[in-house]
PDB file of C-alpha atoms in Angstrom:
ATOM      1  CA  MET A1189      -9.453   6.207  22.655  1.00 32.00           C
ATOM      2  CA  SER A1190     -11.940   5.743  19.832  1.00 35.00           C
ATOM      3  CA  ILE A1191     -12.993   2.216  18.946  1.00 34.00           C
ATOM      4  CA  HIS A1192     -11.162   0.919  15.893  1.00 39.00           C
ATOM      5  CA  HIS A1193     -11.591  -2.035  13.621  1.00 39.00           C
ATOM      6  CA  LEU A1194      -7.993  -3.199  13.941  1.00 40.00           C
ATOM      7  CA  ALA A1195      -5.867  -5.422  11.769  1.00 43.00           C
ATOM      8  CA  THR A1196      -2.461  -6.109  13.288  1.00 40.00           C
ATOM      9  CA  ARG A1197       0.369  -8.330  12.139  1.00 40.00           C
ATOM     10  CA  PHE A1198       3.490  -9.187  14.088  1.00 36.00           C
ATOM     11  CA  GLY A1199       6.449 -10.977  12.596  1.00 40.00           C
ATOM     12  CA  ARG A1200       9.777 -10.311  10.988  1.00 41.00           C
ATOM     13  CA  ASN A1201       8.250  -8.091   8.314  1.00 43.00           C
ATOM     14  CA  ALA A1202       5.946  -5.542   9.917  1.00 51.00           C
ATOM     15  CA  HIS A1203       3.553  -4.276  12.555  1.00 82.00           C
ATOM     16  CA  GLN A1204       0.403  -2.684  11.185  1.00 83.00           C
ATOM     17  CA  ILE A1205      -2.877  -1.130  12.273  1.00 89.00           C
ATOM     18  CA  SER A1206      -5.915   0.044  10.342  1.00 88.00           C
ATOM     19  CA  GLY A1207      -9.152   1.677  11.441  1.00 85.00           C
ATOM     20  CA  ARG A1208     -12.541   2.565  10.068  1.00 83.00           C
ATOM     21  CA  GLU A1209     -12.170   5.792  12.057  1.00 88.00           C
ATOM     22  CA  PRO A1210      -9.060   8.002  12.071  1.00 93.00           C
ATOM     23  CA  LEU A1211      -6.259   6.511  14.163  1.00 95.00           C
ATOM     24  CA  ASP A1212      -5.331   8.499  17.264  1.00 95.00           C
ATOM     25  CA  ASN A1213      -1.828   8.833  18.698  1.00 95.00           C
ATOM     26  CA  GLU A1214      -2.352   6.173  21.343  1.00 94.00           C
ATOM     27  CA  ALA A1215      -3.188   3.550  18.727  1.00 93.00           C
ATOM     28  CA  LEU A1216      -0.358   4.682  16.455  1.00 94.00           C
ATOM     29  CA  TYR A1217       2.214   4.614  19.263  1.00 92.00           C
ATOM     30  CA  ARG A1218       1.201   1.144  20.387  1.00 90.00           C
ATOM     31  CA  HIS A1219       1.606  -0.410  16.941  1.00 90.00           C
ATOM     32  CA  VAL A1220       3.935   1.878  14.931  1.00 91.00           C
ATOM     33  CA  PRO A1221       6.285   3.488  17.478  1.00 90.00           C
ATOM     34  CA  SER A1222       8.934   4.574  14.968  1.00 88.00           C
ATOM     35  CA  ILE A1223       6.807   7.519  13.815  1.00 90.00           C
ATOM     36  CA  PHE A1224       7.294   8.964  17.328  1.00 90.00           C
ATOM     37  CA  ALA A1225      11.121   8.689  17.396  1.00 81.00           C
ATOM     38  CA  ASN A1226      12.464  11.806  19.148  1.00 74.00           C
ATOM     39  CA  GLU A1227      15.784  11.778  17.303  1.00 68.00           C
ATOM     40  CA  ALA A1228      17.378  10.228  14.247  1.00 62.00           C
ATOM     41  CA  HIS A1229      19.233   6.930  14.456  1.00 53.00           C
ATOM     42  CA  ASP A1230      22.841   7.125  15.673  1.00 58.00           C
ATOM     43  CA  SER A1231      24.074   6.241  12.183  1.00 61.00           C
ATOM     44  CA  ARG A1232      22.901   9.594  10.779  1.00 62.00           C
ATOM     45  CA  SER A1233      25.309  12.520  10.398  1.00 58.00           C
ATOM     46  CA  GLN A1234      24.764  16.073  11.645  1.00 65.00           C
ATOM     47  CA  ARG A1235      23.695  17.085   8.130  1.00 69.00           C
ATOM     48  CA  TYR A1236      20.648  14.834   8.411  1.00 68.00           C
ATOM     49  CA  VAL A1237      17.587  17.008   9.037  1.00 72.00           C
ATOM     50  CA  TYR A1238      15.301  15.206  11.424  1.00 75.00           C
ATOM     51  CA  VAL A1239      11.575  15.869  11.716  1.00 80.00           C
ATOM     52  CA  PRO A1240       9.500  13.253  13.602  1.00 85.00           C
ATOM     53  CA  THR A1241       6.850  11.730  11.377  1.00 89.00           C
ATOM     54  CA  ILE A1242       4.280  12.405  14.095  1.00 92.00           C
ATOM     55  CA  ASP A1243       4.946  16.138  13.639  1.00 89.00           C
ATOM     56  CA  ILE A1244       4.008  15.714   9.974  1.00 89.00           C
ATOM     57  CA  VAL A1245       0.896  13.775  10.964  1.00 93.00           C
ATOM     58  CA  GLU A1246      -0.144  16.504  13.395  1.00 93.00           C
ATOM     59  CA  GLY A1247       0.415  19.167  10.758  1.00 91.00           C
ATOM     60  CA  LEU A1248      -1.685  17.218   8.262  1.00 92.00           C
ATOM     61  CA  ARG A1249      -4.447  16.691  10.815  1.00 93.00           C
ATOM     62  CA  ARG A1250      -4.672  20.476  11.116  1.00 92.00           C
ATOM     63  CA  GLU A1251      -5.035  20.552   7.324  1.00 90.00           C
ATOM     64  CA  GLY A1252      -7.870  18.001   7.459  1.00 91.00           C
ATOM     65  CA  TRP A1253      -5.885  14.853   6.582  1.00 93.00           C
ATOM     66  CA  PHE A1254      -6.174  11.873   8.957  1.00 95.00           C
ATOM     67  CA  PRO A1255      -4.329   8.537   9.197  1.00 95.00           C
ATOM     68  CA  PHE A1256      -6.463   5.422   8.748  1.00 93.00           C
ATOM     69  CA  PHE A1257      -3.648   2.910   8.248  1.00 93.00           C
ATOM     70  CA  ALA A1258      -0.050   2.621   9.468  1.00 95.00           C
ATOM     71  CA  VAL A1259       2.606  -0.068   9.180  1.00 93.00           C
ATOM     72  CA  GLN A1260       6.161  -0.338  10.449  1.00 91.00           C
ATOM     73  CA  SER A1261       8.934  -2.640   9.248  1.00 86.00           C
ATOM     74  CA  VAL A1262      10.749  -4.843  11.731  1.00 77.00           C
ATOM     75  CA  PRO A1263      14.468  -4.583  10.874  1.00 67.00           C
ATOM     76  CA  ARG A1264      16.958  -7.358  11.515  1.00 66.00           C
ATOM     77  CA  ASP A1265      19.072  -4.875  13.492  1.00 62.00           C
ATOM     78  CA  CYS A1266      17.090  -4.433  16.726  1.00 63.00           C
ATOM     79  CA  SER A1267      18.757  -1.067  17.389  1.00 53.00           C
ATOM     80  CA  ARG A1268      16.848   0.358  14.418  1.00 56.00           C
ATOM     81  CA  HIS A1269      13.400  -0.748  15.584  1.00 58.00           C
ATOM     82  CA  GLY A1270      12.459   2.651  17.015  1.00 58.00           C
ATOM     83  CA  HIS A1271      13.582   4.388  13.804  1.00 70.00           C
ATOM     84  CA  ALA A1272      12.448   1.826  11.215  1.00 84.00           C
ATOM     85  CA  LYS A1273      10.738   2.459   7.901  1.00 89.00           C
ATOM     86  CA  HIS A1274       7.009   3.122   8.186  1.00 92.00           C
ATOM     87  CA  MET A1275       4.077   3.871   5.891  1.00 94.00           C
ATOM     88  CA  LEU A1276       0.854   5.766   6.576  1.00 95.00           C
ATOM     89  CA  ARG A1277      -2.252   6.152   4.459  1.00 95.00           C
ATOM     90  CA  LEU A1278      -4.130   9.414   5.030  1.00 95.00           C
ATOM     91  CA  ARG A1279      -7.382  10.719   3.638  1.00 92.00           C
ATOM     92  CA  ARG A1280      -9.978  13.339   4.325  1.00 87.00           C
ATOM     93  CA  ASP A1281     -12.842  11.974   6.407  1.00 69.00           C
ATOM     94  CA  ASP A1282     -15.518  12.848   3.869  1.00 64.00           C
ATOM     95  CA  GLY A1283     -15.801   9.859   1.548  1.00 54.00           C
ATOM     96  CA  ILE A1284     -17.116   7.156   3.844  1.00 54.00           C
ATOM     97  CA  SER A1285     -20.440   6.903   1.960  1.00 59.00           C
ATOM     98  CA  LYS A1286     -18.666   6.349  -1.369  1.00 72.00           C
ATOM     99  CA  PRO A1287     -17.365   2.999  -2.666  1.00 80.00           C
ATOM    100  CA  GLU A1288     -13.788   4.318  -2.867  1.00 87.00           C
ATOM    101  CA  ALA A1289     -11.728   7.106  -1.331  1.00 90.00           C
ATOM    102  CA  ALA A1290      -8.548   8.715  -2.649  1.00 92.00           C
ATOM    103  CA  GLU A1291      -5.597   8.640  -0.255  1.00 93.00           C
ATOM    104  CA  VAL A1292      -2.108  10.046   0.182  1.00 94.00           C
ATOM    105  CA  ILE A1293       0.491   7.433   1.130  1.00 94.00           C
ATOM    106  CA  ILE A1294       3.560   8.570   3.074  1.00 93.00           C
ATOM    107  CA  VAL A1295       6.682   6.436   3.504  1.00 93.00           C
ATOM    108  CA  ASN A1296       9.574   7.474   5.759  1.00 89.00           C
ATOM    109  CA  SER A1297      12.221   6.232   8.145  1.00 85.00           C
ATOM    110  CA  HIS A1298      14.510   7.803  10.744  1.00 78.00           C
ATOM    111  CA  ASP A1299      17.492   5.530  10.111  1.00 75.00           C
ATOM    112  CA  GLY A1300      18.488   6.650   6.606  1.00 65.00           C
ATOM    113  CA  THR A1301      16.745   3.804   4.745  1.00 66.00           C
ATOM    114  CA  SER A1302      14.148   6.113   3.189  1.00 77.00           C
ATOM    115  CA  ALA A1303      13.515   9.708   2.242  1.00 80.00           C
ATOM    116  CA  TYR A1304       9.989  11.010   2.733  1.00 88.00           C
ATOM    117  CA  GLN A1305       8.019   9.563  -0.188  1.00 92.00           C
ATOM    118  CA  MET A1306       4.438  10.381  -1.135  1.00 93.00           C
ATOM    119  CA  PHE A1307       2.124   8.564  -3.547  1.00 94.00           C
ATOM    120  CA  ALA A1308      -1.507   8.739  -4.593  1.00 95.00           C
ATOM    121  CA  GLY A1309      -3.664   5.766  -3.659  1.00 94.00           C
ATOM    122  CA  MET A1310      -7.219   4.577  -3.338  1.00 92.00           C
ATOM    123  CA  LEU A1311      -9.112   2.558  -0.725  1.00 90.00           C
ATOM    124  CA  ARG A1312     -12.005   0.323  -1.758  1.00 85.00           C
ATOM    125  CA  PHE A1313     -14.282   0.100   1.275  1.00 78.00           C
ATOM    126  CA  VAL A1314     -16.065  -3.175   0.469  1.00 69.00           C
ATOM    127  CA  CYS A1315     -12.850  -5.124   1.002  1.00 62.00           C
ATOM    128  CA  THR A1316     -10.644  -2.459   2.648  1.00 68.00           C
ATOM    129  CA  ASN A1317      -8.449  -2.981  -0.395  1.00 71.00           C
ATOM    130  CA  SER A1318      -5.682  -0.354  -0.466  1.00 83.00           C
ATOM    131  CA  MET A1319      -4.222   0.395  -3.882  1.00 89.00           C
ATOM    132  CA  ILE A1320      -1.339   2.636  -4.925  1.00 92.00           C
ATOM    133  CA  ALA A1321      -1.499   4.410  -8.272  1.00 93.00           C
ATOM    134  CA  GLY A1322       1.035   3.502 -10.924  1.00 89.00           C
ATOM    135  CA  GLU A1323       3.901   5.276 -12.585  1.00 85.00           C
ATOM    136  CA  ARG A1324       1.673   7.680 -14.520  1.00 86.00           C
ATOM    137  CA  PHE A1325       0.759   9.439 -11.269  1.00 91.00           C
ATOM    138  CA  GLU A1326       2.729  11.915  -9.194  1.00 81.00           C
ATOM    139  CA  GLU A1327       5.377  10.651  -6.788  1.00 89.00           C
ATOM    140  CA  VAL A1328       7.062  13.141  -4.446  1.00 92.00           C
ATOM    141  CA  ARG A1329      10.356  12.511  -2.660  1.00 89.00           C
ATOM    142  CA  VAL A1330      11.679  14.840   0.035  1.00 87.00           C
ATOM    143  CA  PRO A1331      15.226  14.131   1.274  1.00 84.00           C
ATOM    144  CA  HIS A1332      16.127  14.752   4.911  1.00 83.00           C
ATOM    145  CA  LYS A1333      17.577  18.204   4.384  1.00 81.00           C
ATOM    146  CA  GLY A1334      16.358  21.790   4.257  1.00 75.00           C
ATOM    147  CA  ASN A1335      12.876  22.852   5.349  1.00 78.00           C
ATOM    148  CA  ILE A1336      11.438  19.380   4.993  1.00 84.00           C
ATOM    149  CA  GLN A1337       8.299  19.901   7.074  1.00 83.00           C
ATOM    150  CA  ARG A1338       7.028  22.575   4.697  1.00 87.00           C
ATOM    151  CA  ASP A1339       8.147  20.538   1.670  1.00 88.00           C
ATOM    152  CA  ILE A1340       6.303  17.444   2.903  1.00 88.00           C
ATOM    153  CA  ILE A1341       3.026  19.300   3.483  1.00 89.00           C
ATOM    154  CA  GLU A1342       3.352  20.814   0.012  1.00 92.00           C
ATOM    155  CA  GLY A1343       4.136  17.345  -1.343  1.00 91.00           C
ATOM    156  CA  VAL A1344       0.878  15.981   0.065  1.00 91.00           C
ATOM    157  CA  TYR A1345      -1.071  18.646  -1.807  1.00 92.00           C
ATOM    158  CA  THR A1346       0.945  17.983  -4.971  1.00 93.00           C
ATOM    159  CA  VAL A1347      -0.044  14.318  -4.787  1.00 93.00           C
ATOM    160  CA  ALA A1348      -3.658  15.238  -3.987  1.00 93.00           C
ATOM    161  CA  GLU A1349      -3.827  17.329  -7.173  1.00 94.00           C
ATOM    162  CA  ASP A1350      -3.778  13.986  -9.001  1.00 92.00           C
ATOM    163  CA  PHE A1351      -6.948  12.779  -7.256  1.00 93.00           C
ATOM    164  CA  PRO A1352      -9.361  13.830 -10.052  1.00 94.00           C
ATOM    165  CA  ARG A1353      -7.216  11.970 -12.593  1.00 94.00           C
ATOM    166  CA  LEU A1354      -7.048   8.989 -10.220  1.00 93.00           C
ATOM    167  CA  ILE A1355     -10.836   8.873  -9.927  1.00 92.00           C
ATOM    168  CA  ASP A1356     -11.216   9.251 -13.695  1.00 94.00           C
ATOM    169  CA  ALA A1357      -8.855   6.300 -14.165  1.00 94.00           C
ATOM    170  CA  SER A1358     -10.906   4.119 -11.822  1.00 94.00           C
ATOM    171  CA  GLU A1359     -14.159   5.113 -13.561  1.00 94.00           C
ATOM    172  CA  GLY A1360     -12.602   4.256 -16.911  1.00 95.00           C
ATOM    173  CA  MET A1361     -11.640   0.811 -15.593  1.00 96.00           C
ATOM    174  CA  LYS A1362     -15.178   0.285 -14.301  1.00 95.00           C
ATOM    175  CA  ALA A1363     -16.535   0.950 -17.799  1.00 96.00           C
ATOM    176  CA  THR A1364     -14.080  -1.454 -19.471  1.00 96.00           C
ATOM    177  CA  ARG A1365     -15.298  -5.049 -19.925  1.00 97.00           C
ATOM    178  CA  LEU A1366     -12.911  -7.977 -20.199  1.00 97.00           C
ATOM    179  CA  SER A1367     -13.346 -11.329 -21.874  1.00 96.00           C
ATOM    180  CA  GLU A1368     -12.307 -14.480 -20.004  1.00 96.00           C
ATOM    181  CA  ASP A1369      -9.098 -14.590 -22.062  1.00 97.00           C
ATOM    182  CA  GLU A1370      -8.327 -10.974 -21.151  1.00 97.00           C
ATOM    183  CA  ARG A1371      -8.991 -11.624 -17.463  1.00 97.00           C
ATOM    184  CA  ARG A1372      -6.640 -14.599 -17.617  1.00 97.00           C
ATOM    185  CA  LEU A1373      -3.989 -12.485 -19.362  1.00 96.00           C
ATOM    186  CA  LEU A1374      -4.178  -9.865 -16.616  1.00 97.00           C
ATOM    187  CA  GLY A1375      -3.776 -12.664 -14.083  1.00 97.00           C
ATOM    188  CA  GLU A1376      -0.750 -14.051 -15.934  1.00 96.00           C
ATOM    189  CA  VAL A1377       1.146 -10.780 -16.118  1.00 97.00           C
ATOM    190  CA  SER A1378       0.267 -10.011 -12.491  1.00 97.00           C
ATOM    191  CA  LEU A1379       1.845 -13.290 -11.411  1.00 96.00           C
ATOM    192  CA  VAL A1380       4.986 -12.327 -13.316  1.00 96.00           C
ATOM    193  CA  ALA A1381       5.005  -9.009 -11.432  1.00 96.00           C
ATOM    194  CA  ARG A1382       4.675 -10.927  -8.149  1.00 95.00           C
ATOM    195  CA  TYR A1383       7.086 -13.832  -8.704  1.00 94.00           C
ATOM    196  CA  GLY A1384       9.384 -12.617 -11.478  1.00 91.00           C
ATOM    197  CA  GLU A1385      11.262 -15.437 -13.168  1.00 82.00           C
ATOM    198  CA  ASP A1386      10.456 -17.867 -10.334  1.00 83.00           C
ATOM    199  CA  GLU A1387       7.770 -20.453 -10.950  1.00 83.00           C
ATOM    200  CA  SER A1388       4.456 -19.218  -9.597  1.00 91.00           C
ATOM    201  CA  PRO A1389       2.679 -21.544  -7.130  1.00 92.00           C
ATOM    202  CA  LEU A1390      -0.627 -20.054  -8.299  1.00 95.00           C
ATOM    203  CA  THR A1391      -2.573 -20.077 -11.544  1.00 95.00           C
ATOM    204  CA  PRO A1392      -4.131 -17.033 -13.262  1.00 96.00           C
ATOM    205  CA  GLU A1393      -7.560 -18.569 -12.566  1.00 96.00           C
ATOM    206  CA  GLN A1394      -6.832 -18.555  -8.825  1.00 96.00           C
ATOM    207  CA  ILE A1395      -5.920 -14.902  -8.576  1.00 96.00           C
ATOM    208  CA  THR A1396      -8.848 -13.786 -10.731  1.00 97.00           C
ATOM    209  CA  GLU A1397     -11.288 -15.711  -8.497  1.00 95.00           C
ATOM    210  CA  PRO A1398     -13.345 -13.278  -6.344  1.00 93.00           C
ATOM    211  CA  ARG A1399     -13.376 -13.664  -2.557  1.00 89.00           C
ATOM    212  CA  ARG A1400     -16.817 -12.107  -2.136  1.00 86.00           C
ATOM    213  CA  ARG A1401     -20.070 -11.631  -4.033  1.00 87.00           C
ATOM    214  CA  GLU A1402     -19.481  -7.885  -4.548  1.00 85.00           C
ATOM    215  CA  ASP A1403     -16.401  -8.694  -6.638  1.00 87.00           C
ATOM    216  CA  MET A1404     -18.261 -10.783  -9.197  1.00 89.00           C
ATOM    217  CA  GLY A1405     -18.200  -9.331 -12.680  1.00 90.00           C
ATOM    218  CA  ASN A1406     -16.008  -8.858 -15.715  1.00 93.00           C
ATOM    219  CA  SER A1407     -15.095  -5.174 -15.511  1.00 96.00           C
ATOM    220  CA  LEU A1408     -11.409  -4.266 -15.548  1.00 97.00           C
ATOM    221  CA  TRP A1409     -11.813  -2.469 -12.202  1.00 96.00           C
ATOM    222  CA  THR A1410     -13.344  -5.489 -10.476  1.00 94.00           C
ATOM    223  CA  THR A1411     -10.817  -7.888 -12.000  1.00 96.00           C
ATOM    224  CA  PHE A1412      -7.903  -5.627 -11.039  1.00 96.00           C
ATOM    225  CA  ASN A1413      -9.185  -5.371  -7.468  1.00 94.00           C
ATOM    226  CA  VAL A1414      -9.597  -9.132  -7.187  1.00 95.00           C
ATOM    227  CA  VAL A1415      -6.098  -9.738  -8.551  1.00 96.00           C
ATOM    228  CA  GLN A1416      -4.580  -7.079  -6.326  1.00 95.00           C
ATOM    229  CA  GLU A1417      -6.220  -8.429  -3.184  1.00 94.00           C
ATOM    230  CA  ASN A1418      -5.307 -12.050  -3.939  1.00 95.00           C
ATOM    231  CA  VAL A1419      -1.693 -11.183  -4.724  1.00 95.00           C
ATOM    232  CA  ILE A1420      -1.101  -8.758  -1.831  1.00 94.00           C
ATOM    233  CA  ARG A1421      -2.988 -10.638   0.894  1.00 92.00           C
ATOM    234  CA  GLY A1422      -1.859 -14.143  -0.048  1.00 93.00           C
ATOM    235  CA  GLY A1423      -3.378 -17.152   1.674  1.00 93.00           C
ATOM    236  CA  LEU A1424      -4.191 -19.064  -1.526  1.00 94.00           C
ATOM    237  CA  GLN A1425      -3.351 -22.757  -1.791  1.00 92.00           C
ATOM    238  CA  GLY A1426      -0.899 -23.364  -4.611  1.00 88.00           C
ATOM    239  CA  ARG A1427       1.605 -25.918  -5.831  1.00 84.00           C
ATOM    240  CA  LYS A1428       5.350 -25.473  -6.153  1.00 78.00           C
ATOM    241  CA  ARG A1429       8.025 -27.819  -7.549  1.00 75.00           C
ATOM    242  CA  ASN A1430      10.889 -28.375  -5.089  1.00 73.00           C
ATOM    243  CA  ALA A1431      14.578 -28.908  -5.874  1.00 70.00           C
ATOM    244  CA  GLU A1432      13.982 -32.644  -6.379  1.00 74.00           C
ATOM    245  CA  GLY A1433      11.266 -31.931  -8.910  1.00 72.00           C
ATOM    246  CA  ARG A1434       8.396 -32.972  -6.661  1.00 80.00           C
ATOM    247  CA  ILE A1435       5.212 -30.935  -6.518  1.00 80.00           C
ATOM    248  CA  ARG A1436       4.436 -29.655  -3.039  1.00 83.00           C
ATOM    249  CA  ARG A1437       1.412 -27.778  -1.747  1.00 86.00           C
ATOM    250  CA  ARG A1438       2.256 -24.236  -0.742  1.00 85.00           C
ATOM    251  CA  GLN A1439       0.208 -21.336   0.575  1.00 90.00           C
ATOM    252  CA  SER A1440       0.930 -17.994  -1.083  1.00 93.00           C
ATOM    253  CA  ARG A1441       2.497 -15.496   1.286  1.00 92.00           C
ATOM    254  CA  PRO A1442       1.079 -12.030   2.002  1.00 92.00           C
ATOM    255  CA  ILE A1443       3.124  -8.991   1.019  1.00 92.00           C
ATOM    256  CA  ASN A1444       4.071  -7.433   4.365  1.00 86.00           C
ATOM    257  CA  GLY A1445       7.272  -5.564   3.470  1.00 89.00           C
ATOM    258  CA  ILE A1446       6.710  -1.860   2.793  1.00 91.00           C
ATOM    259  CA  ASP A1447       9.002  -1.574  -0.232  1.00 91.00           C
ATOM    260  CA  GLN A1448       7.613  -4.703  -1.873  1.00 93.00           C
ATOM    261  CA  ASN A1449       4.044  -3.586  -1.140  1.00 93.00           C
ATOM    262  CA  VAL A1450       4.581  -0.193  -2.762  1.00 94.00           C
ATOM    263  CA  THR A1451       6.463  -1.585  -5.765  1.00 94.00           C
ATOM    264  CA  LEU A1452       4.029  -4.428  -6.431  1.00 95.00           C
ATOM    265  CA  ASN A1453       0.937  -2.281  -5.837  1.00 95.00           C
ATOM    266  CA  ARG A1454       2.156   0.318  -8.334  1.00 95.00           C
ATOM    267  CA  ALA A1455       3.106  -2.367 -10.852  1.00 96.00           C
ATOM    268  CA  LEU A1456      -0.353  -3.961 -10.686  1.00 97.00           C
ATOM    269  CA  TRP A1457      -2.047  -0.590 -11.220  1.00 96.00           C
ATOM    270  CA  THR A1458       0.230   0.062 -14.211  1.00 96.00           C
ATOM    271  CA  LEU A1459      -0.634  -3.352 -15.670  1.00 96.00           C
ATOM    272  CA  ALA A1460      -4.361  -2.618 -15.304  1.00 96.00           C
ATOM    273  CA  GLU A1461      -3.918   0.698 -17.092  1.00 95.00           C
ATOM    274  CA  GLY A1462      -1.969  -1.106 -19.802  1.00 95.00           C
ATOM    275  CA  MET A1463      -4.899  -3.464 -20.301  1.00 96.00           C
ATOM    276  CA  GLN A1464      -7.220  -0.464 -20.520  1.00 94.00           C
ATOM    277  CA  ARG A1465      -5.073   1.122 -23.244  1.00 93.00           C
ATOM    278  CA  LEU A1466      -4.936  -2.205 -25.076  1.00 91.00           C
ATOM    279  CA  LYS A1467      -8.725  -2.391 -25.069  1.00 90.00           C
ATOM    280  CA  ALA A1468      -9.087   1.216 -26.167  1.00 86.00           C
ATOM    281  CA  GLY A1469      -6.568   0.839 -28.995  1.00 77.00           C
TER     282      GLY A1469
END
């Protein structure tokens, strides 16, 4: 097996693995076994068309697409563990010398909790920050019926057609400068996207604070990346008022759930694009 730089989490939410080199089947099976399920979950009817996700991965490898990240949910119902929802990020192995690489994200399950879903995304190598493009970009859904293997491969190429527009969007963000007030505003609306109507334990200043020297700067792209990483990865020390009205210290939680990760990632990208339009207007 090739040597990987691995990041693995175990808990109620997910198992995950990432590599600086393409992930092979041994690594995938050890950490994300549901993509190898040899049949659909017992709850599925005979009309449910089942294609193992690993068959899709193998087909995409032949097309030059390789998995570099995979995550699997851990359902409350243990009988669904081998069929649980999973997400893979695939890219062509030709952008390693660039600061970012466009990716195709695939989400699926074999227990009826998800159709095949495909999104455009981008990886930023300096922080292995994995973004998912917002609502303005193509999203493909393939239900478990018909000739889904062909439809999924075609869906990957449909998503990939958006890559030039995705790269243009990132370059536009890099060229957009934000004032301190605008950076704070982006932080504020991002916290609303993360916590909704609940009181946020964090401040906008915390989530716009870079974690590394390479993230210093006032461009929209840098600020968006800093916000996205701080919100998705968690680990920041905040304060939250309890039911008795007392302020307690609280560490922000990482986003491990697949659905929440996709939804929040797309929302943050959409907010960054909204800031770009606001600046351009």
